[in-house]
Structure formats: structure tokens, C-alpha cells
XYZ file of C-alpha atoms in Angstrom:
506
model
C 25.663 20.345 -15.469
C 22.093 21.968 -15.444
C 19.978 21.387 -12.370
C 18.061 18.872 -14.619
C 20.468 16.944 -15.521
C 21.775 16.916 -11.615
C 18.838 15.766 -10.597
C 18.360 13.324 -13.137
C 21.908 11.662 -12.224
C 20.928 11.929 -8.582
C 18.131 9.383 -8.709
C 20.020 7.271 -11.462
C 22.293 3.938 -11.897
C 21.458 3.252 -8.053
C 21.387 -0.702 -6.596
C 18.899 -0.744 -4.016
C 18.738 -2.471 -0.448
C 18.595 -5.753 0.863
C 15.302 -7.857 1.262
C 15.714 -7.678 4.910
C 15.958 -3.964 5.669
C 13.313 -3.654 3.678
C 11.107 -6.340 5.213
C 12.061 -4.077 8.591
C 10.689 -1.365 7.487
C 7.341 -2.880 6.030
C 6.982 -3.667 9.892
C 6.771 0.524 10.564
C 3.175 1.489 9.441
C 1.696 -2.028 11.393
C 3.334 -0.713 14.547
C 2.453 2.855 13.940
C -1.815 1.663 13.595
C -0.906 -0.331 16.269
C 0.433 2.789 18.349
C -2.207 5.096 17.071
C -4.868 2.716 18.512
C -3.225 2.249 21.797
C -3.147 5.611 22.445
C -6.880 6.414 21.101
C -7.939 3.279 24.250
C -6.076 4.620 26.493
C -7.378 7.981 26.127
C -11.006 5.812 26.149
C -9.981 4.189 29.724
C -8.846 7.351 30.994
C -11.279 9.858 30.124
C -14.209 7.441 29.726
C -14.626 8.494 26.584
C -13.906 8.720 22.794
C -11.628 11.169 21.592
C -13.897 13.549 19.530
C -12.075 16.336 18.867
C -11.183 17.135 14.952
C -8.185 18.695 15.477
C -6.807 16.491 17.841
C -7.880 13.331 15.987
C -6.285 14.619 12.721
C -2.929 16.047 14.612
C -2.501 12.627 16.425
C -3.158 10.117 13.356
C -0.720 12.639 11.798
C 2.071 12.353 14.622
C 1.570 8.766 14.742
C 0.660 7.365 11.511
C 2.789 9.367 8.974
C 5.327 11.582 10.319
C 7.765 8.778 11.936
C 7.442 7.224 8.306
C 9.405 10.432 7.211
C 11.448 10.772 9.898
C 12.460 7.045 9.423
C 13.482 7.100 5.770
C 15.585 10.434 6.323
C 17.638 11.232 9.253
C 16.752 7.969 11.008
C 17.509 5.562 8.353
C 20.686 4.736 9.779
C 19.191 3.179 12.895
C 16.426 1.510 10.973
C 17.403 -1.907 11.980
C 16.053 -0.719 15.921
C 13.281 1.505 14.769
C 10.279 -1.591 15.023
C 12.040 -2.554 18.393
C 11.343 0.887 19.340
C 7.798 1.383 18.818
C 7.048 -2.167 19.388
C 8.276 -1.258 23.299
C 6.425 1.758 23.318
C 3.007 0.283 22.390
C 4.187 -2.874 25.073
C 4.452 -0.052 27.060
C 1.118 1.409 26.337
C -0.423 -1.814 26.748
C 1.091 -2.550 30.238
C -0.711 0.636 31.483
C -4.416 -0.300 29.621
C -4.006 -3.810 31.388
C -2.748 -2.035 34.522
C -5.233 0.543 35.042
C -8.877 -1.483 33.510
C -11.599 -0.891 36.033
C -11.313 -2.899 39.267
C -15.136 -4.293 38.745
C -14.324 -5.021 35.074
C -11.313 -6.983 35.619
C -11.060 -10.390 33.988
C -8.375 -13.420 34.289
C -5.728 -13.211 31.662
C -6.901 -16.635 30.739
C -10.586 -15.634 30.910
C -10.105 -12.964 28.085
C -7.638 -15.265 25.765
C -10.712 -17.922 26.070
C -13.183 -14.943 24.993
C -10.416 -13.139 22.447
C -10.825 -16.709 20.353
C -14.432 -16.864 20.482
C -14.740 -13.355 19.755
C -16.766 -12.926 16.347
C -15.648 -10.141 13.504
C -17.292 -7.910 10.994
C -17.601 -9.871 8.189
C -18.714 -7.058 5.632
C -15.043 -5.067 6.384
C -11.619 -6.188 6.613
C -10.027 -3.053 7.901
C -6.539 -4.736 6.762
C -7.339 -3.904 3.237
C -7.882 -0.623 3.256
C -5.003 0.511 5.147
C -2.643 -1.488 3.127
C -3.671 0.234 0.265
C -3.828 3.937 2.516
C -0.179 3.188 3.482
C 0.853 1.660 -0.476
C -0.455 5.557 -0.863
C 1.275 7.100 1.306
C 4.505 5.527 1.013
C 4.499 6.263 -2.285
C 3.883 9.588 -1.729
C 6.643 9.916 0.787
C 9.357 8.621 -1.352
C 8.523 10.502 -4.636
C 9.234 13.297 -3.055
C 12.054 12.756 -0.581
C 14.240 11.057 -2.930
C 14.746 14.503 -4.600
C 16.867 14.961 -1.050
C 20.139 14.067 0.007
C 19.023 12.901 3.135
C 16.905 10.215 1.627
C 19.368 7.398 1.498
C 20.059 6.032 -2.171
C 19.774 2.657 -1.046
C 15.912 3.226 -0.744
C 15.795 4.820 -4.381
C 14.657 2.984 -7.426
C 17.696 0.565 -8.806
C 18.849 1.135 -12.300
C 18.698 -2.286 -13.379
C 18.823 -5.208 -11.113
C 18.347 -4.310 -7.045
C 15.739 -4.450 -4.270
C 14.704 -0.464 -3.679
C 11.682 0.701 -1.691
C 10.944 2.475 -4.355
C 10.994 -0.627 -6.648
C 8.379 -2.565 -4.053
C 6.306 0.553 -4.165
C 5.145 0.347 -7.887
C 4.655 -3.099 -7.611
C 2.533 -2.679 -4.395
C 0.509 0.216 -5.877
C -0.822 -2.237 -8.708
C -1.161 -5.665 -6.051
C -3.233 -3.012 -3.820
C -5.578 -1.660 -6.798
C -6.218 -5.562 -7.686
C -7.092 -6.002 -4.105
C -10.712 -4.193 -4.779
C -11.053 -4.863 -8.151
C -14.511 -4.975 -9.667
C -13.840 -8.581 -10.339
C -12.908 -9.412 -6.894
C -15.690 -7.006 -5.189
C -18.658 -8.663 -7.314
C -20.019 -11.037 -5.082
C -21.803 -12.639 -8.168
C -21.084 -13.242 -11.555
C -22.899 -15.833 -12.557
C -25.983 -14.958 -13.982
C -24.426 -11.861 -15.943
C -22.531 -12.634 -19.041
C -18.839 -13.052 -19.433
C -17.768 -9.447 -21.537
C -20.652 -7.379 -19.482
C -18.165 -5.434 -17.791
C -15.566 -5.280 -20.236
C -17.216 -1.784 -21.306
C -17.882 -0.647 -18.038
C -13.733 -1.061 -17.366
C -12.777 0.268 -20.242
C -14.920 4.021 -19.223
C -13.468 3.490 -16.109
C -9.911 3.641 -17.005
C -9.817 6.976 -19.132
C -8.716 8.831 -16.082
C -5.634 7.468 -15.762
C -5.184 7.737 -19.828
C -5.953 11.384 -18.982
C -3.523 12.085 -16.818
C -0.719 10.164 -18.284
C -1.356 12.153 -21.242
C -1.223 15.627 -18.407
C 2.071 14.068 -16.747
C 3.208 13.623 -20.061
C 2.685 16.861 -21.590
C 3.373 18.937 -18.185
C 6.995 17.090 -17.600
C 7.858 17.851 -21.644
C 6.689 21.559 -21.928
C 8.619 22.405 -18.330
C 11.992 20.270 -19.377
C 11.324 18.492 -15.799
C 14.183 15.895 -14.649
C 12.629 12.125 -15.628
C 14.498 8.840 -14.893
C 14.828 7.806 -19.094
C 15.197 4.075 -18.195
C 12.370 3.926 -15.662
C 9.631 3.893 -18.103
C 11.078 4.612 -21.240
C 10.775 8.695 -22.604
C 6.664 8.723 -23.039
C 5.472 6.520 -21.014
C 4.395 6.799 -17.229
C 3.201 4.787 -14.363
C -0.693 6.186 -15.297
C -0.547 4.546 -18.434
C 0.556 1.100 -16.699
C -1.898 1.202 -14.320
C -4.652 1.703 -16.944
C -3.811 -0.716 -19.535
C -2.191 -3.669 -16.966
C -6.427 -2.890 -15.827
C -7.396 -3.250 -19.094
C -5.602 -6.285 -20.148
C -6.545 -7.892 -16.602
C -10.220 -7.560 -17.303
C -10.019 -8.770 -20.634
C -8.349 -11.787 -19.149
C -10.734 -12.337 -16.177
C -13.410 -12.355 -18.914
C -11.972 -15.354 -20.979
C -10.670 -17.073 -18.110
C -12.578 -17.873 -14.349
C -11.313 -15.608 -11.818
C -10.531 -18.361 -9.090
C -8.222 -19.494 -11.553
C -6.471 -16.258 -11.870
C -2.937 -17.487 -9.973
C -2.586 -20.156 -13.078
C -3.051 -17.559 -15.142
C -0.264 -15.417 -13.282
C 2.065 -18.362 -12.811
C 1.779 -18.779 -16.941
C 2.090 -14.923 -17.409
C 5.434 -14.741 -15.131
C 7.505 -17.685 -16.187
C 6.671 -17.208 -19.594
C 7.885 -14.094 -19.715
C 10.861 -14.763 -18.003
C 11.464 -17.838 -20.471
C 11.621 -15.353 -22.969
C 13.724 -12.970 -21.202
C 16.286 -16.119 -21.069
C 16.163 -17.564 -24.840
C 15.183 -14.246 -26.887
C 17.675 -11.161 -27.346
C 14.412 -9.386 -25.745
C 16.837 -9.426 -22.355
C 19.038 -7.212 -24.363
C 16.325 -5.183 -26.258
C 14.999 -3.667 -23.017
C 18.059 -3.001 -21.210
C 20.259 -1.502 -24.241
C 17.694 -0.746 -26.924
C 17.249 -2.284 -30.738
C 21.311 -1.312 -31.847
C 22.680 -2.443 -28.216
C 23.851 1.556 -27.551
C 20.593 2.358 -26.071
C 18.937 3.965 -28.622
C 15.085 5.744 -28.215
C 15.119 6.150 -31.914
C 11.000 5.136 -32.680
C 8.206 4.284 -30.190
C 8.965 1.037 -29.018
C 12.828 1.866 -28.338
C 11.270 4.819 -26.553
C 9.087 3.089 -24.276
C 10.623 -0.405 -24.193
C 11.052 -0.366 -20.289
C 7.070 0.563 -19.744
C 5.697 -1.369 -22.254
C 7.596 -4.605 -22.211
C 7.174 -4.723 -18.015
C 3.441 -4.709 -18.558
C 3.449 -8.249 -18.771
C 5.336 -8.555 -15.361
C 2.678 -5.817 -13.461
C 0.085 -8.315 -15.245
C 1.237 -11.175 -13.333
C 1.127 -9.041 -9.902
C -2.182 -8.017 -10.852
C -3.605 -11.515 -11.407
C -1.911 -12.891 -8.207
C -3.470 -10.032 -6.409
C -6.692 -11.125 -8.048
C -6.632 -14.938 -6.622
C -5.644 -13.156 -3.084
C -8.402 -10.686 -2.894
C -11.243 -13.560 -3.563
C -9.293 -15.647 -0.730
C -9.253 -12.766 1.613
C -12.994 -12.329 0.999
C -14.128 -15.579 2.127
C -16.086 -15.025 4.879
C -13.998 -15.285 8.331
C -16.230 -13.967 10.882
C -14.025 -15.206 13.828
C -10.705 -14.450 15.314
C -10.067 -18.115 15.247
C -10.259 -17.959 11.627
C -8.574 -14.800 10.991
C -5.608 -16.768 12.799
C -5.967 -19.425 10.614
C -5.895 -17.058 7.624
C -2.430 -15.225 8.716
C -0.642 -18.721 9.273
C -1.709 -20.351 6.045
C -0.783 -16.566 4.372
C 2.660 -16.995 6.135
C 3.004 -20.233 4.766
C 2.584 -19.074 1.486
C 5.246 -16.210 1.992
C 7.732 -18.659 3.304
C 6.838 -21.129 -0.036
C 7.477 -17.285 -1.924
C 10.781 -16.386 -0.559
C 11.959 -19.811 -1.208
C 10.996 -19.702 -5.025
C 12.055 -16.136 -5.399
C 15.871 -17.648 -4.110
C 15.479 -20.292 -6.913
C 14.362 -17.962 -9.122
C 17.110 -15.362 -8.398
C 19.577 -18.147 -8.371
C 18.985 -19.961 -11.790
C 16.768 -17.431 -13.652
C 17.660 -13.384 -12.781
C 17.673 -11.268 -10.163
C 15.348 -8.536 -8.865
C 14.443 -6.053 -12.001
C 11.821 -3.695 -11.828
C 12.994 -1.885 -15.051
C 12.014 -5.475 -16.846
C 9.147 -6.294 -14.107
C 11.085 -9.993 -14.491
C 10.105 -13.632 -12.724
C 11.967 -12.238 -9.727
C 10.253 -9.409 -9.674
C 7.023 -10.627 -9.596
C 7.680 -13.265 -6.677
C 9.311 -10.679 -4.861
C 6.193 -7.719 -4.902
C 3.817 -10.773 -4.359
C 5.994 -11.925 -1.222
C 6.496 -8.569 0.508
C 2.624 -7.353 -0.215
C 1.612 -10.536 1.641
C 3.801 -10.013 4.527
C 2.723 -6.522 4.907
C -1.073 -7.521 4.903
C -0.261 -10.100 7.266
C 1.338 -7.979 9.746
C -1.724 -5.575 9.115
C -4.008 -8.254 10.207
C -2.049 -9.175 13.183
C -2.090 -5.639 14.151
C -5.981 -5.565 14.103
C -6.086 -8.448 16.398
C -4.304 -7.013 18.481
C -6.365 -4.181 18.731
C -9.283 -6.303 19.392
C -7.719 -8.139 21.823
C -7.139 -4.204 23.961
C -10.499 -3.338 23.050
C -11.947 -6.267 24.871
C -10.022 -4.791 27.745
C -11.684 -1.470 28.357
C -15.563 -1.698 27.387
C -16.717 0.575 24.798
C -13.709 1.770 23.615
C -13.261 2.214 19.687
C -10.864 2.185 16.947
C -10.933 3.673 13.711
C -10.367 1.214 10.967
C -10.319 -1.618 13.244
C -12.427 -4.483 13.222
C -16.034 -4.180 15.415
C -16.482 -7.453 17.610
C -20.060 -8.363 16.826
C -22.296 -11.236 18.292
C -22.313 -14.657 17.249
C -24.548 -15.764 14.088
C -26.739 -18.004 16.165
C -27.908 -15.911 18.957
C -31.605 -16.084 18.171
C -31.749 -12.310 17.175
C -33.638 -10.511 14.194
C -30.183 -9.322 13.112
C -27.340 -11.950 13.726
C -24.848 -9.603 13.092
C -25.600 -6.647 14.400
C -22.412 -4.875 15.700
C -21.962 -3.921 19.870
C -19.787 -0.766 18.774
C -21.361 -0.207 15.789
C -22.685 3.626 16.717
C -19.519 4.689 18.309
C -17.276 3.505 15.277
C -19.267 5.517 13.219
C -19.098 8.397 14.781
C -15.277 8.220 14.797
C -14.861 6.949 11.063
C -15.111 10.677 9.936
C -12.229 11.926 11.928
C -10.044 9.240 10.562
C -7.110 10.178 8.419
C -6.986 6.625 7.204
C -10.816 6.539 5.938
C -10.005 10.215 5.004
C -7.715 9.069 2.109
C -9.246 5.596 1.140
C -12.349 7.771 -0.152
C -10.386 9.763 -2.825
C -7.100 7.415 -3.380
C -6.603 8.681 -6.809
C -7.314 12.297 -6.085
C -4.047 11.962 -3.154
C -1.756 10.410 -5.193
C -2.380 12.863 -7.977
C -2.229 15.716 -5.518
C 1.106 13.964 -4.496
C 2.726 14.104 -7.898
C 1.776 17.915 -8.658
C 2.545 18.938 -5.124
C 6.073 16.957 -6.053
C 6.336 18.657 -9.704
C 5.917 22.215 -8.023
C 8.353 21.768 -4.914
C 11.325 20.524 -7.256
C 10.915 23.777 -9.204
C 10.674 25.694 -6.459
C 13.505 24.192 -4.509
C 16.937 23.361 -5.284
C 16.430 19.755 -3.429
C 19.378 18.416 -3.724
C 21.613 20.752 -1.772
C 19.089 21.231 0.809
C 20.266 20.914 5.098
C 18.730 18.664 7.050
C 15.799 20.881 9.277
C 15.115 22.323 5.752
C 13.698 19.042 4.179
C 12.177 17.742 7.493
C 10.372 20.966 7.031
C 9.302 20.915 3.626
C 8.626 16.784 3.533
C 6.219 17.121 6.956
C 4.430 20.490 5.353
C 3.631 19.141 2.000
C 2.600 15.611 3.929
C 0.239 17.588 6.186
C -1.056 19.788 3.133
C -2.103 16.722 1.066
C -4.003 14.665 4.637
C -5.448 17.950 5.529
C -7.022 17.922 2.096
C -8.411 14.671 2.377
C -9.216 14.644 6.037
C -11.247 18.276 4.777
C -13.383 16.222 1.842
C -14.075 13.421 3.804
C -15.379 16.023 6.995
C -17.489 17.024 3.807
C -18.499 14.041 2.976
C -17.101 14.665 -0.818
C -15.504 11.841 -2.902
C -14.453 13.614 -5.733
C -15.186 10.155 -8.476
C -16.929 10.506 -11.507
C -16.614 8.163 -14.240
């Protein structure tokens, strides 16, 4: 066999994980923010100061943040079941010694700072949650499209062929609930007094880069013979051109339709497609082609997978939609935030539920037909992993009210209550200090140019595979080459956003 085609059976006819293991290891980034901020207090109670150095600040959110992500979906994947019990002691840890070593003329009662925790009022113009769910959708993503070229990436994790629960397969259904997150339609605090189709225009400009480079991935993978996955996304069609027209189709629907009303709309989308799925011979279309031996004779045999899933990703998108607008409701209190997280875990409980029906009586888990399953399932585990993300932050505000004046990047600021009599009701205590550390944050670093990393991902992925026979490479080898190309594409970002460059255009 040719090193294409050994690298294209490699990543093929896999059957993924289980829903737990991979609801495990959703708990990894939380716990790694959590640890990252720990650390950055501690350093805060100890030194009396923020930790201002560049170099330092990028080489710890590196240590902390992203390399035990790669270290846990290689050669620690078989202990991955007692990898969150890990941190999650070494941040107790951490936290022991803040609450241990506080000032002796600062100290409160445990009870005292509970009382003042639950009264404490938030930011309401930032919900640092967001953004690094959709930093660590990113860089996830970017993670696995590379590592799965390696043996020691276990195949479990990989994309499943047809029916299966892979990391992979939650990946590219949390890249499109994140991207619906911030949606103009969600972000638009008012819509009423413009008219209906206004932006319809503005979205469609907007989208042409990712037509652009679907069209580049598409001619670049062809005119190099580059290994693809056939049934993935069919033999033209790429993940670029799903993100652009499921955006498309989205706003066309959030113009004929009211935007709080965007779950009905994903409920309808969802069960009618897997209606059809059920009581059509489209079932049989998409997984074996138009003459049931898998032909990719004409354009829609080619592309079946991509373009018949589109109405699955649509669903996600919608759902995502209805979420975002809920998540923007202003919650200017930890009390509320609370609140928030236990009526979200109520809804993932409701989700896991209906995703057993629906796996029971309708189909299981495909992300090659983006099927009623499917759908419930991305929804379910992109809720859970905001919700431990907000968690996280509390926690983080609950240390910071610990040591005075200490600061976390990408963490909520405490601010003072609305009705204190002041010019400025909000004004925030920290305000000066977190600004001074948001530009040595790796996690602000990438949420300014999103696109621009995962693109940088893909070609940095496209050159190492022809550079590197991946698939018999040892162990210390592909540590190597997974941490450098990691570190190349943050250093990037963390060097545009020191330069205050977001390279956006249209």
C-alpha cells in the first residue's frame, strides 16, 4: 500500500468511545483554567504581586492550559479515567495553601466569605465562560487533527466510520454550537427597529472566507494526492464549506422566523430529518450511495455525507442560537450564575435522557449523517462543558476574594452592586489590573484571530504529514513534534495579540 492509502485506512472504519470517557475528559480543560488560575493567585499572595512577565505568562498558560491536553490523549490515555482526580487534587492542593497562607489581618470566617461569595456582583458585559469554550473547541480541534495521524493517539478517540461516539465526532459538532454562541444574531442586543432581511447581505459577505478556503483545502489536498477520509464529507466537500453555508442557511432562517424561537425551529429541523432518515431509502443513500455499492459517480453521490448532514449541523446551530440569547440575559450575581448552571444541568440531564430514547427507538450516534442522535448528543456535551466552565470561574472568584487584588485572566471581575449611589454603578474594583494582564493571556491571545489558528492548524497539519511518516513514529518523537507545532501556532497568536493585530477583514 502507498503511504496514502496507509494513512487513509489508519483513520478509517473506526467505532469511537463511550459517552462517559468522553464526558471525563470534557472535565480536563475546566480543571486545567482552574489550575492555571490557582497558580497565577498564589503567585499574587506570595509575591504581592501580578505575574507580569511575557515569557513566563505565555510558558505557564502553555504548561498548564494545553500541553497536559496532549499528553492526556497520547501516552496518558490509558489512565484517563484518574486524570480529573489528579488535577482536581492538585488545585485542592493549591487552594489549601492560598487559604493557609492569606494575610493574618485579612483573614475572614469561612462562613463570612461564603455569605460575601453569594452577594458578590459579576461583570455583566463578559462571560469569560464563552470565550474559553470556544478557545478550547479550538484547540481541541487542533490537537486531534493532528495527533490522530499517530499511533499513539488511541483510535477510540478518532472519528467513527458510521455510527460511534469519537472525540473527534463531538469536536465538529462543538466547533459549529461554539460559532452560534456569538453569532451576529445572538450578539445584537436590538433588532427591532431594523428590518427583518437587513443583515442577510451583511452574512452573506461575511461568509466568503470560509468559501475561500474550502475552495484552497480543496484544491491543495487534490493537486498534492493528500490522504482524505472519503466518507467523512464526501470527495469535494470540507468542513469550511459546512460552516459557511449551515451560517448561511441559519441566517436566512433567523430572518423568517424570531430568534427566541430558534429551539422550535431546531426541534422541527432534527426530528424531521431523522423521520426521514427512518421512512425514506435516504438512510441508505448516504451511507452506500445511489446503486447501494457506494458509488461517487456525480455531485451529489460525491458529497452525500457533507451535504445531506447540513441539516443535522443546522439543528446544532439553532439550539446554540436559543442558548446564546439565554446565556446573555443579564446575571450580574453569583447567586444567579448558580441558578443558571443548575437549571443548565437540568436541561443536560432532560438531554441525556432523550438522546437514550432517541438512540433506543430511532438510531444511534452518526456524525457521518449528523442524525437525531447526533444532534442531542453535541447539544448535551457542549452544555456540560460550558457548565463546568462556569463553575470553574466561580471558583476562581471565590480564591480571588481570598487574597485582595489578585487577578485572573479571563475570569470574571467582581464589581460593586448596581445601587450603590455612584456615577458609574458598575464600575469594576480590578478593572485596571485585569487589563493589564489580558494581553499576556494565551486564551484572549487566540479568541482575537479564531479563524486565523484553526487555519494555521490545518496547514501546519497538511505540511507535518508530508514531512513525516506519522504513523510509524516512537513515542518521544510525536510528544516532540505534537508540543512544537502546539507552541508554534500559540506563539503566533500570543505574538499578534502582544501587537495588538486581529488579522479580520471582511
Amino acid at each position: 500500500m502507498s503511504q496514502k492509502h496507509l494513512k487513509e485506512a489508519f483513520i478509517s472504519n473506526l467505532n469511537g468511545t463511550s459517552l462517559l470517557e468522553i464526558s471525563l475528559g470534557l472535565s480536563l480543560p475546566p480543571l486545567c483554567l482552574l489550575c492555571r488560575g490557582l497558580l497565577l493567585i498564589l503567585y499574587h499572595l506570595r509575591y504581592g504581586k501580578p505575574l507580569s512577565s511575557r515569557k513566563y505568562s505565555l510558558l505557564l498558560d502553555f504548561l498548564v492550559l494545553v500541553s497536559p491536553l496532549l499528553f492526556s490523549c497520547t501516552v496518558l490515555s490509558p489512565i484517563m479515567f484518574f486524570m480529573p482526580t489528579i488535577i482536581a487534587a492538585f488545585c485542592a492542593g493549591i487552594f489549601s495553601k492560598i487559604y493557609s497562607q492569606r494575610k493574618h489581618e485579612t483573614r475572614v470566617p469561612f462562613r463570612q466569605i461564603v455569605k460575601d461569595f453569594q452577594k458578590a456582583y459579576l461583570d455583566p458585559e463578559y462571560i469569560p465562560a464563552i470565550t474559553v469554550f470556544r478557545v478550547y473547541v479550538n484547540v481541541l480541534t487542533s490537537i486531534g487533527i493532528l495527533a490522530v495521524d499517530f499511533p499513539q493517539y488511541p483510535r477510540r478517540y478518532a472519528k467513527a466510520e458510521t455510527y460511534g461516539t469519537g472525540v473527534m465526532d463531538l469536536g465538529v459538532g462543538a466547533f459549529i454550537f461554539g460559532n452560534a454562541l456569538v453569532c451576529p444574531e445572538v450578539r445584537q442586543k436590538s433588532c427591532l427597529t431594523q428590518p427583518k432581511f437587513s443583515n442577510l447581505a451583511r452574512q452573506f459577505f461575511s461568509i466568503w472566507p470560509l468559501i475561500f478556503l474550502g475552495f484552497g483545502r480543496l484544491l491543495s489536498v487534490k493537486s498534492i494526492e493528500y490522504h482524505e477520509h472519503t466518507s467523512e464529507y464526501g470527495v469535494h466537500w470540507n468542513f469550511f464549506f459546512t460552516l459557511a453555508f449551515v451560517r448561511l442557511a441559519a441566517s436566512l432562517l433567523l430572518a423568517v422566523f424570531p430568534k427566541n424561537k430558534s429551539w422550535i425551529v431546531a426541534i422541527n429541523l432534527a426530528v424531521l430529518y431523522q423521520l426521514i432518515l427512518n421512512t425514506t431509502s435516504l438512510k441508505t443513500f448516504i451511507l452506500h450511495g445511489s446503486d447501494g455499492r457506494d458509488t461517487r459517480v456525480g455531485f451529489l453521490n460525491a458529497n452525500r455525507e457533507g451535504l445531506l448532514s447540513l441539516f443535522g449541523y443546522l439543528a446544532i446551530y439553532m439550539a446554540s442560537v436559543q442558548a446564546g440569547l439565554w446565556l446573555l440575559k443579564c446575571r450580574n450575581s453569583v447567586k444567579g450564575w448558580i441558578e443558571a448552571a443548575r437549571f443548565l444541568l437540568l436541561t443536560v440531564l432532560v438531554l441525556f435522557v432523550f438522546l437514550h430514547v432517541s438512540q433506543a427507538y430511532a438510531d444511534p450516534v452518526s456524525r457521518r449523517m449528523a442524525n437525531l442522535s447526533y444532534c442531542v448528543w453535541v447539544v448535551a456535551h457542549c452544555l456540560t462543558f460550558f457548565i463546568c466552565f462556569v463553575v470553574t470561574d466561580l471558583a476562581l472568584v471565590f480564591t480571588k476574594l481570598l487574597v485582595k487584588g489578585s487577578s485572573v485572566p479571563c475570569c470574571w471581575n467582581v464589581v460593586k452592586p448596581p445601587n450603590t449611589g455612584t456615577k458609574r454603578e458598575m464600575e469594576a474594583v480590578p478593572v485596571r489590573r485585569e487589563g493589564k494582564l489580558s494581553h499576556i493571556c494565551l486564551i484572549s491571545a487566540i479568541n482575537k484571530n479564531q479563524l486565523l489558528f484553526f487555519l494555521l492548524a490545518n496547514v501546519m497539519t497538511g505540511t507535518v504529514n508530508i514531512l513525516i511518516d506519522t504513523i510509524h513514529s516512537k513515542t518521544a518523537f510525536t510528544l516532540c513534534i505534537l508540543h512544537l507545532y502546539m507552541f508554534f501556532n500559540c506563539l503566533i497568536m500570543y505574538i499578534l495579540h502582544a501587537k495588538n493585530i486581529v488579522l479580520k477583514f471582511w
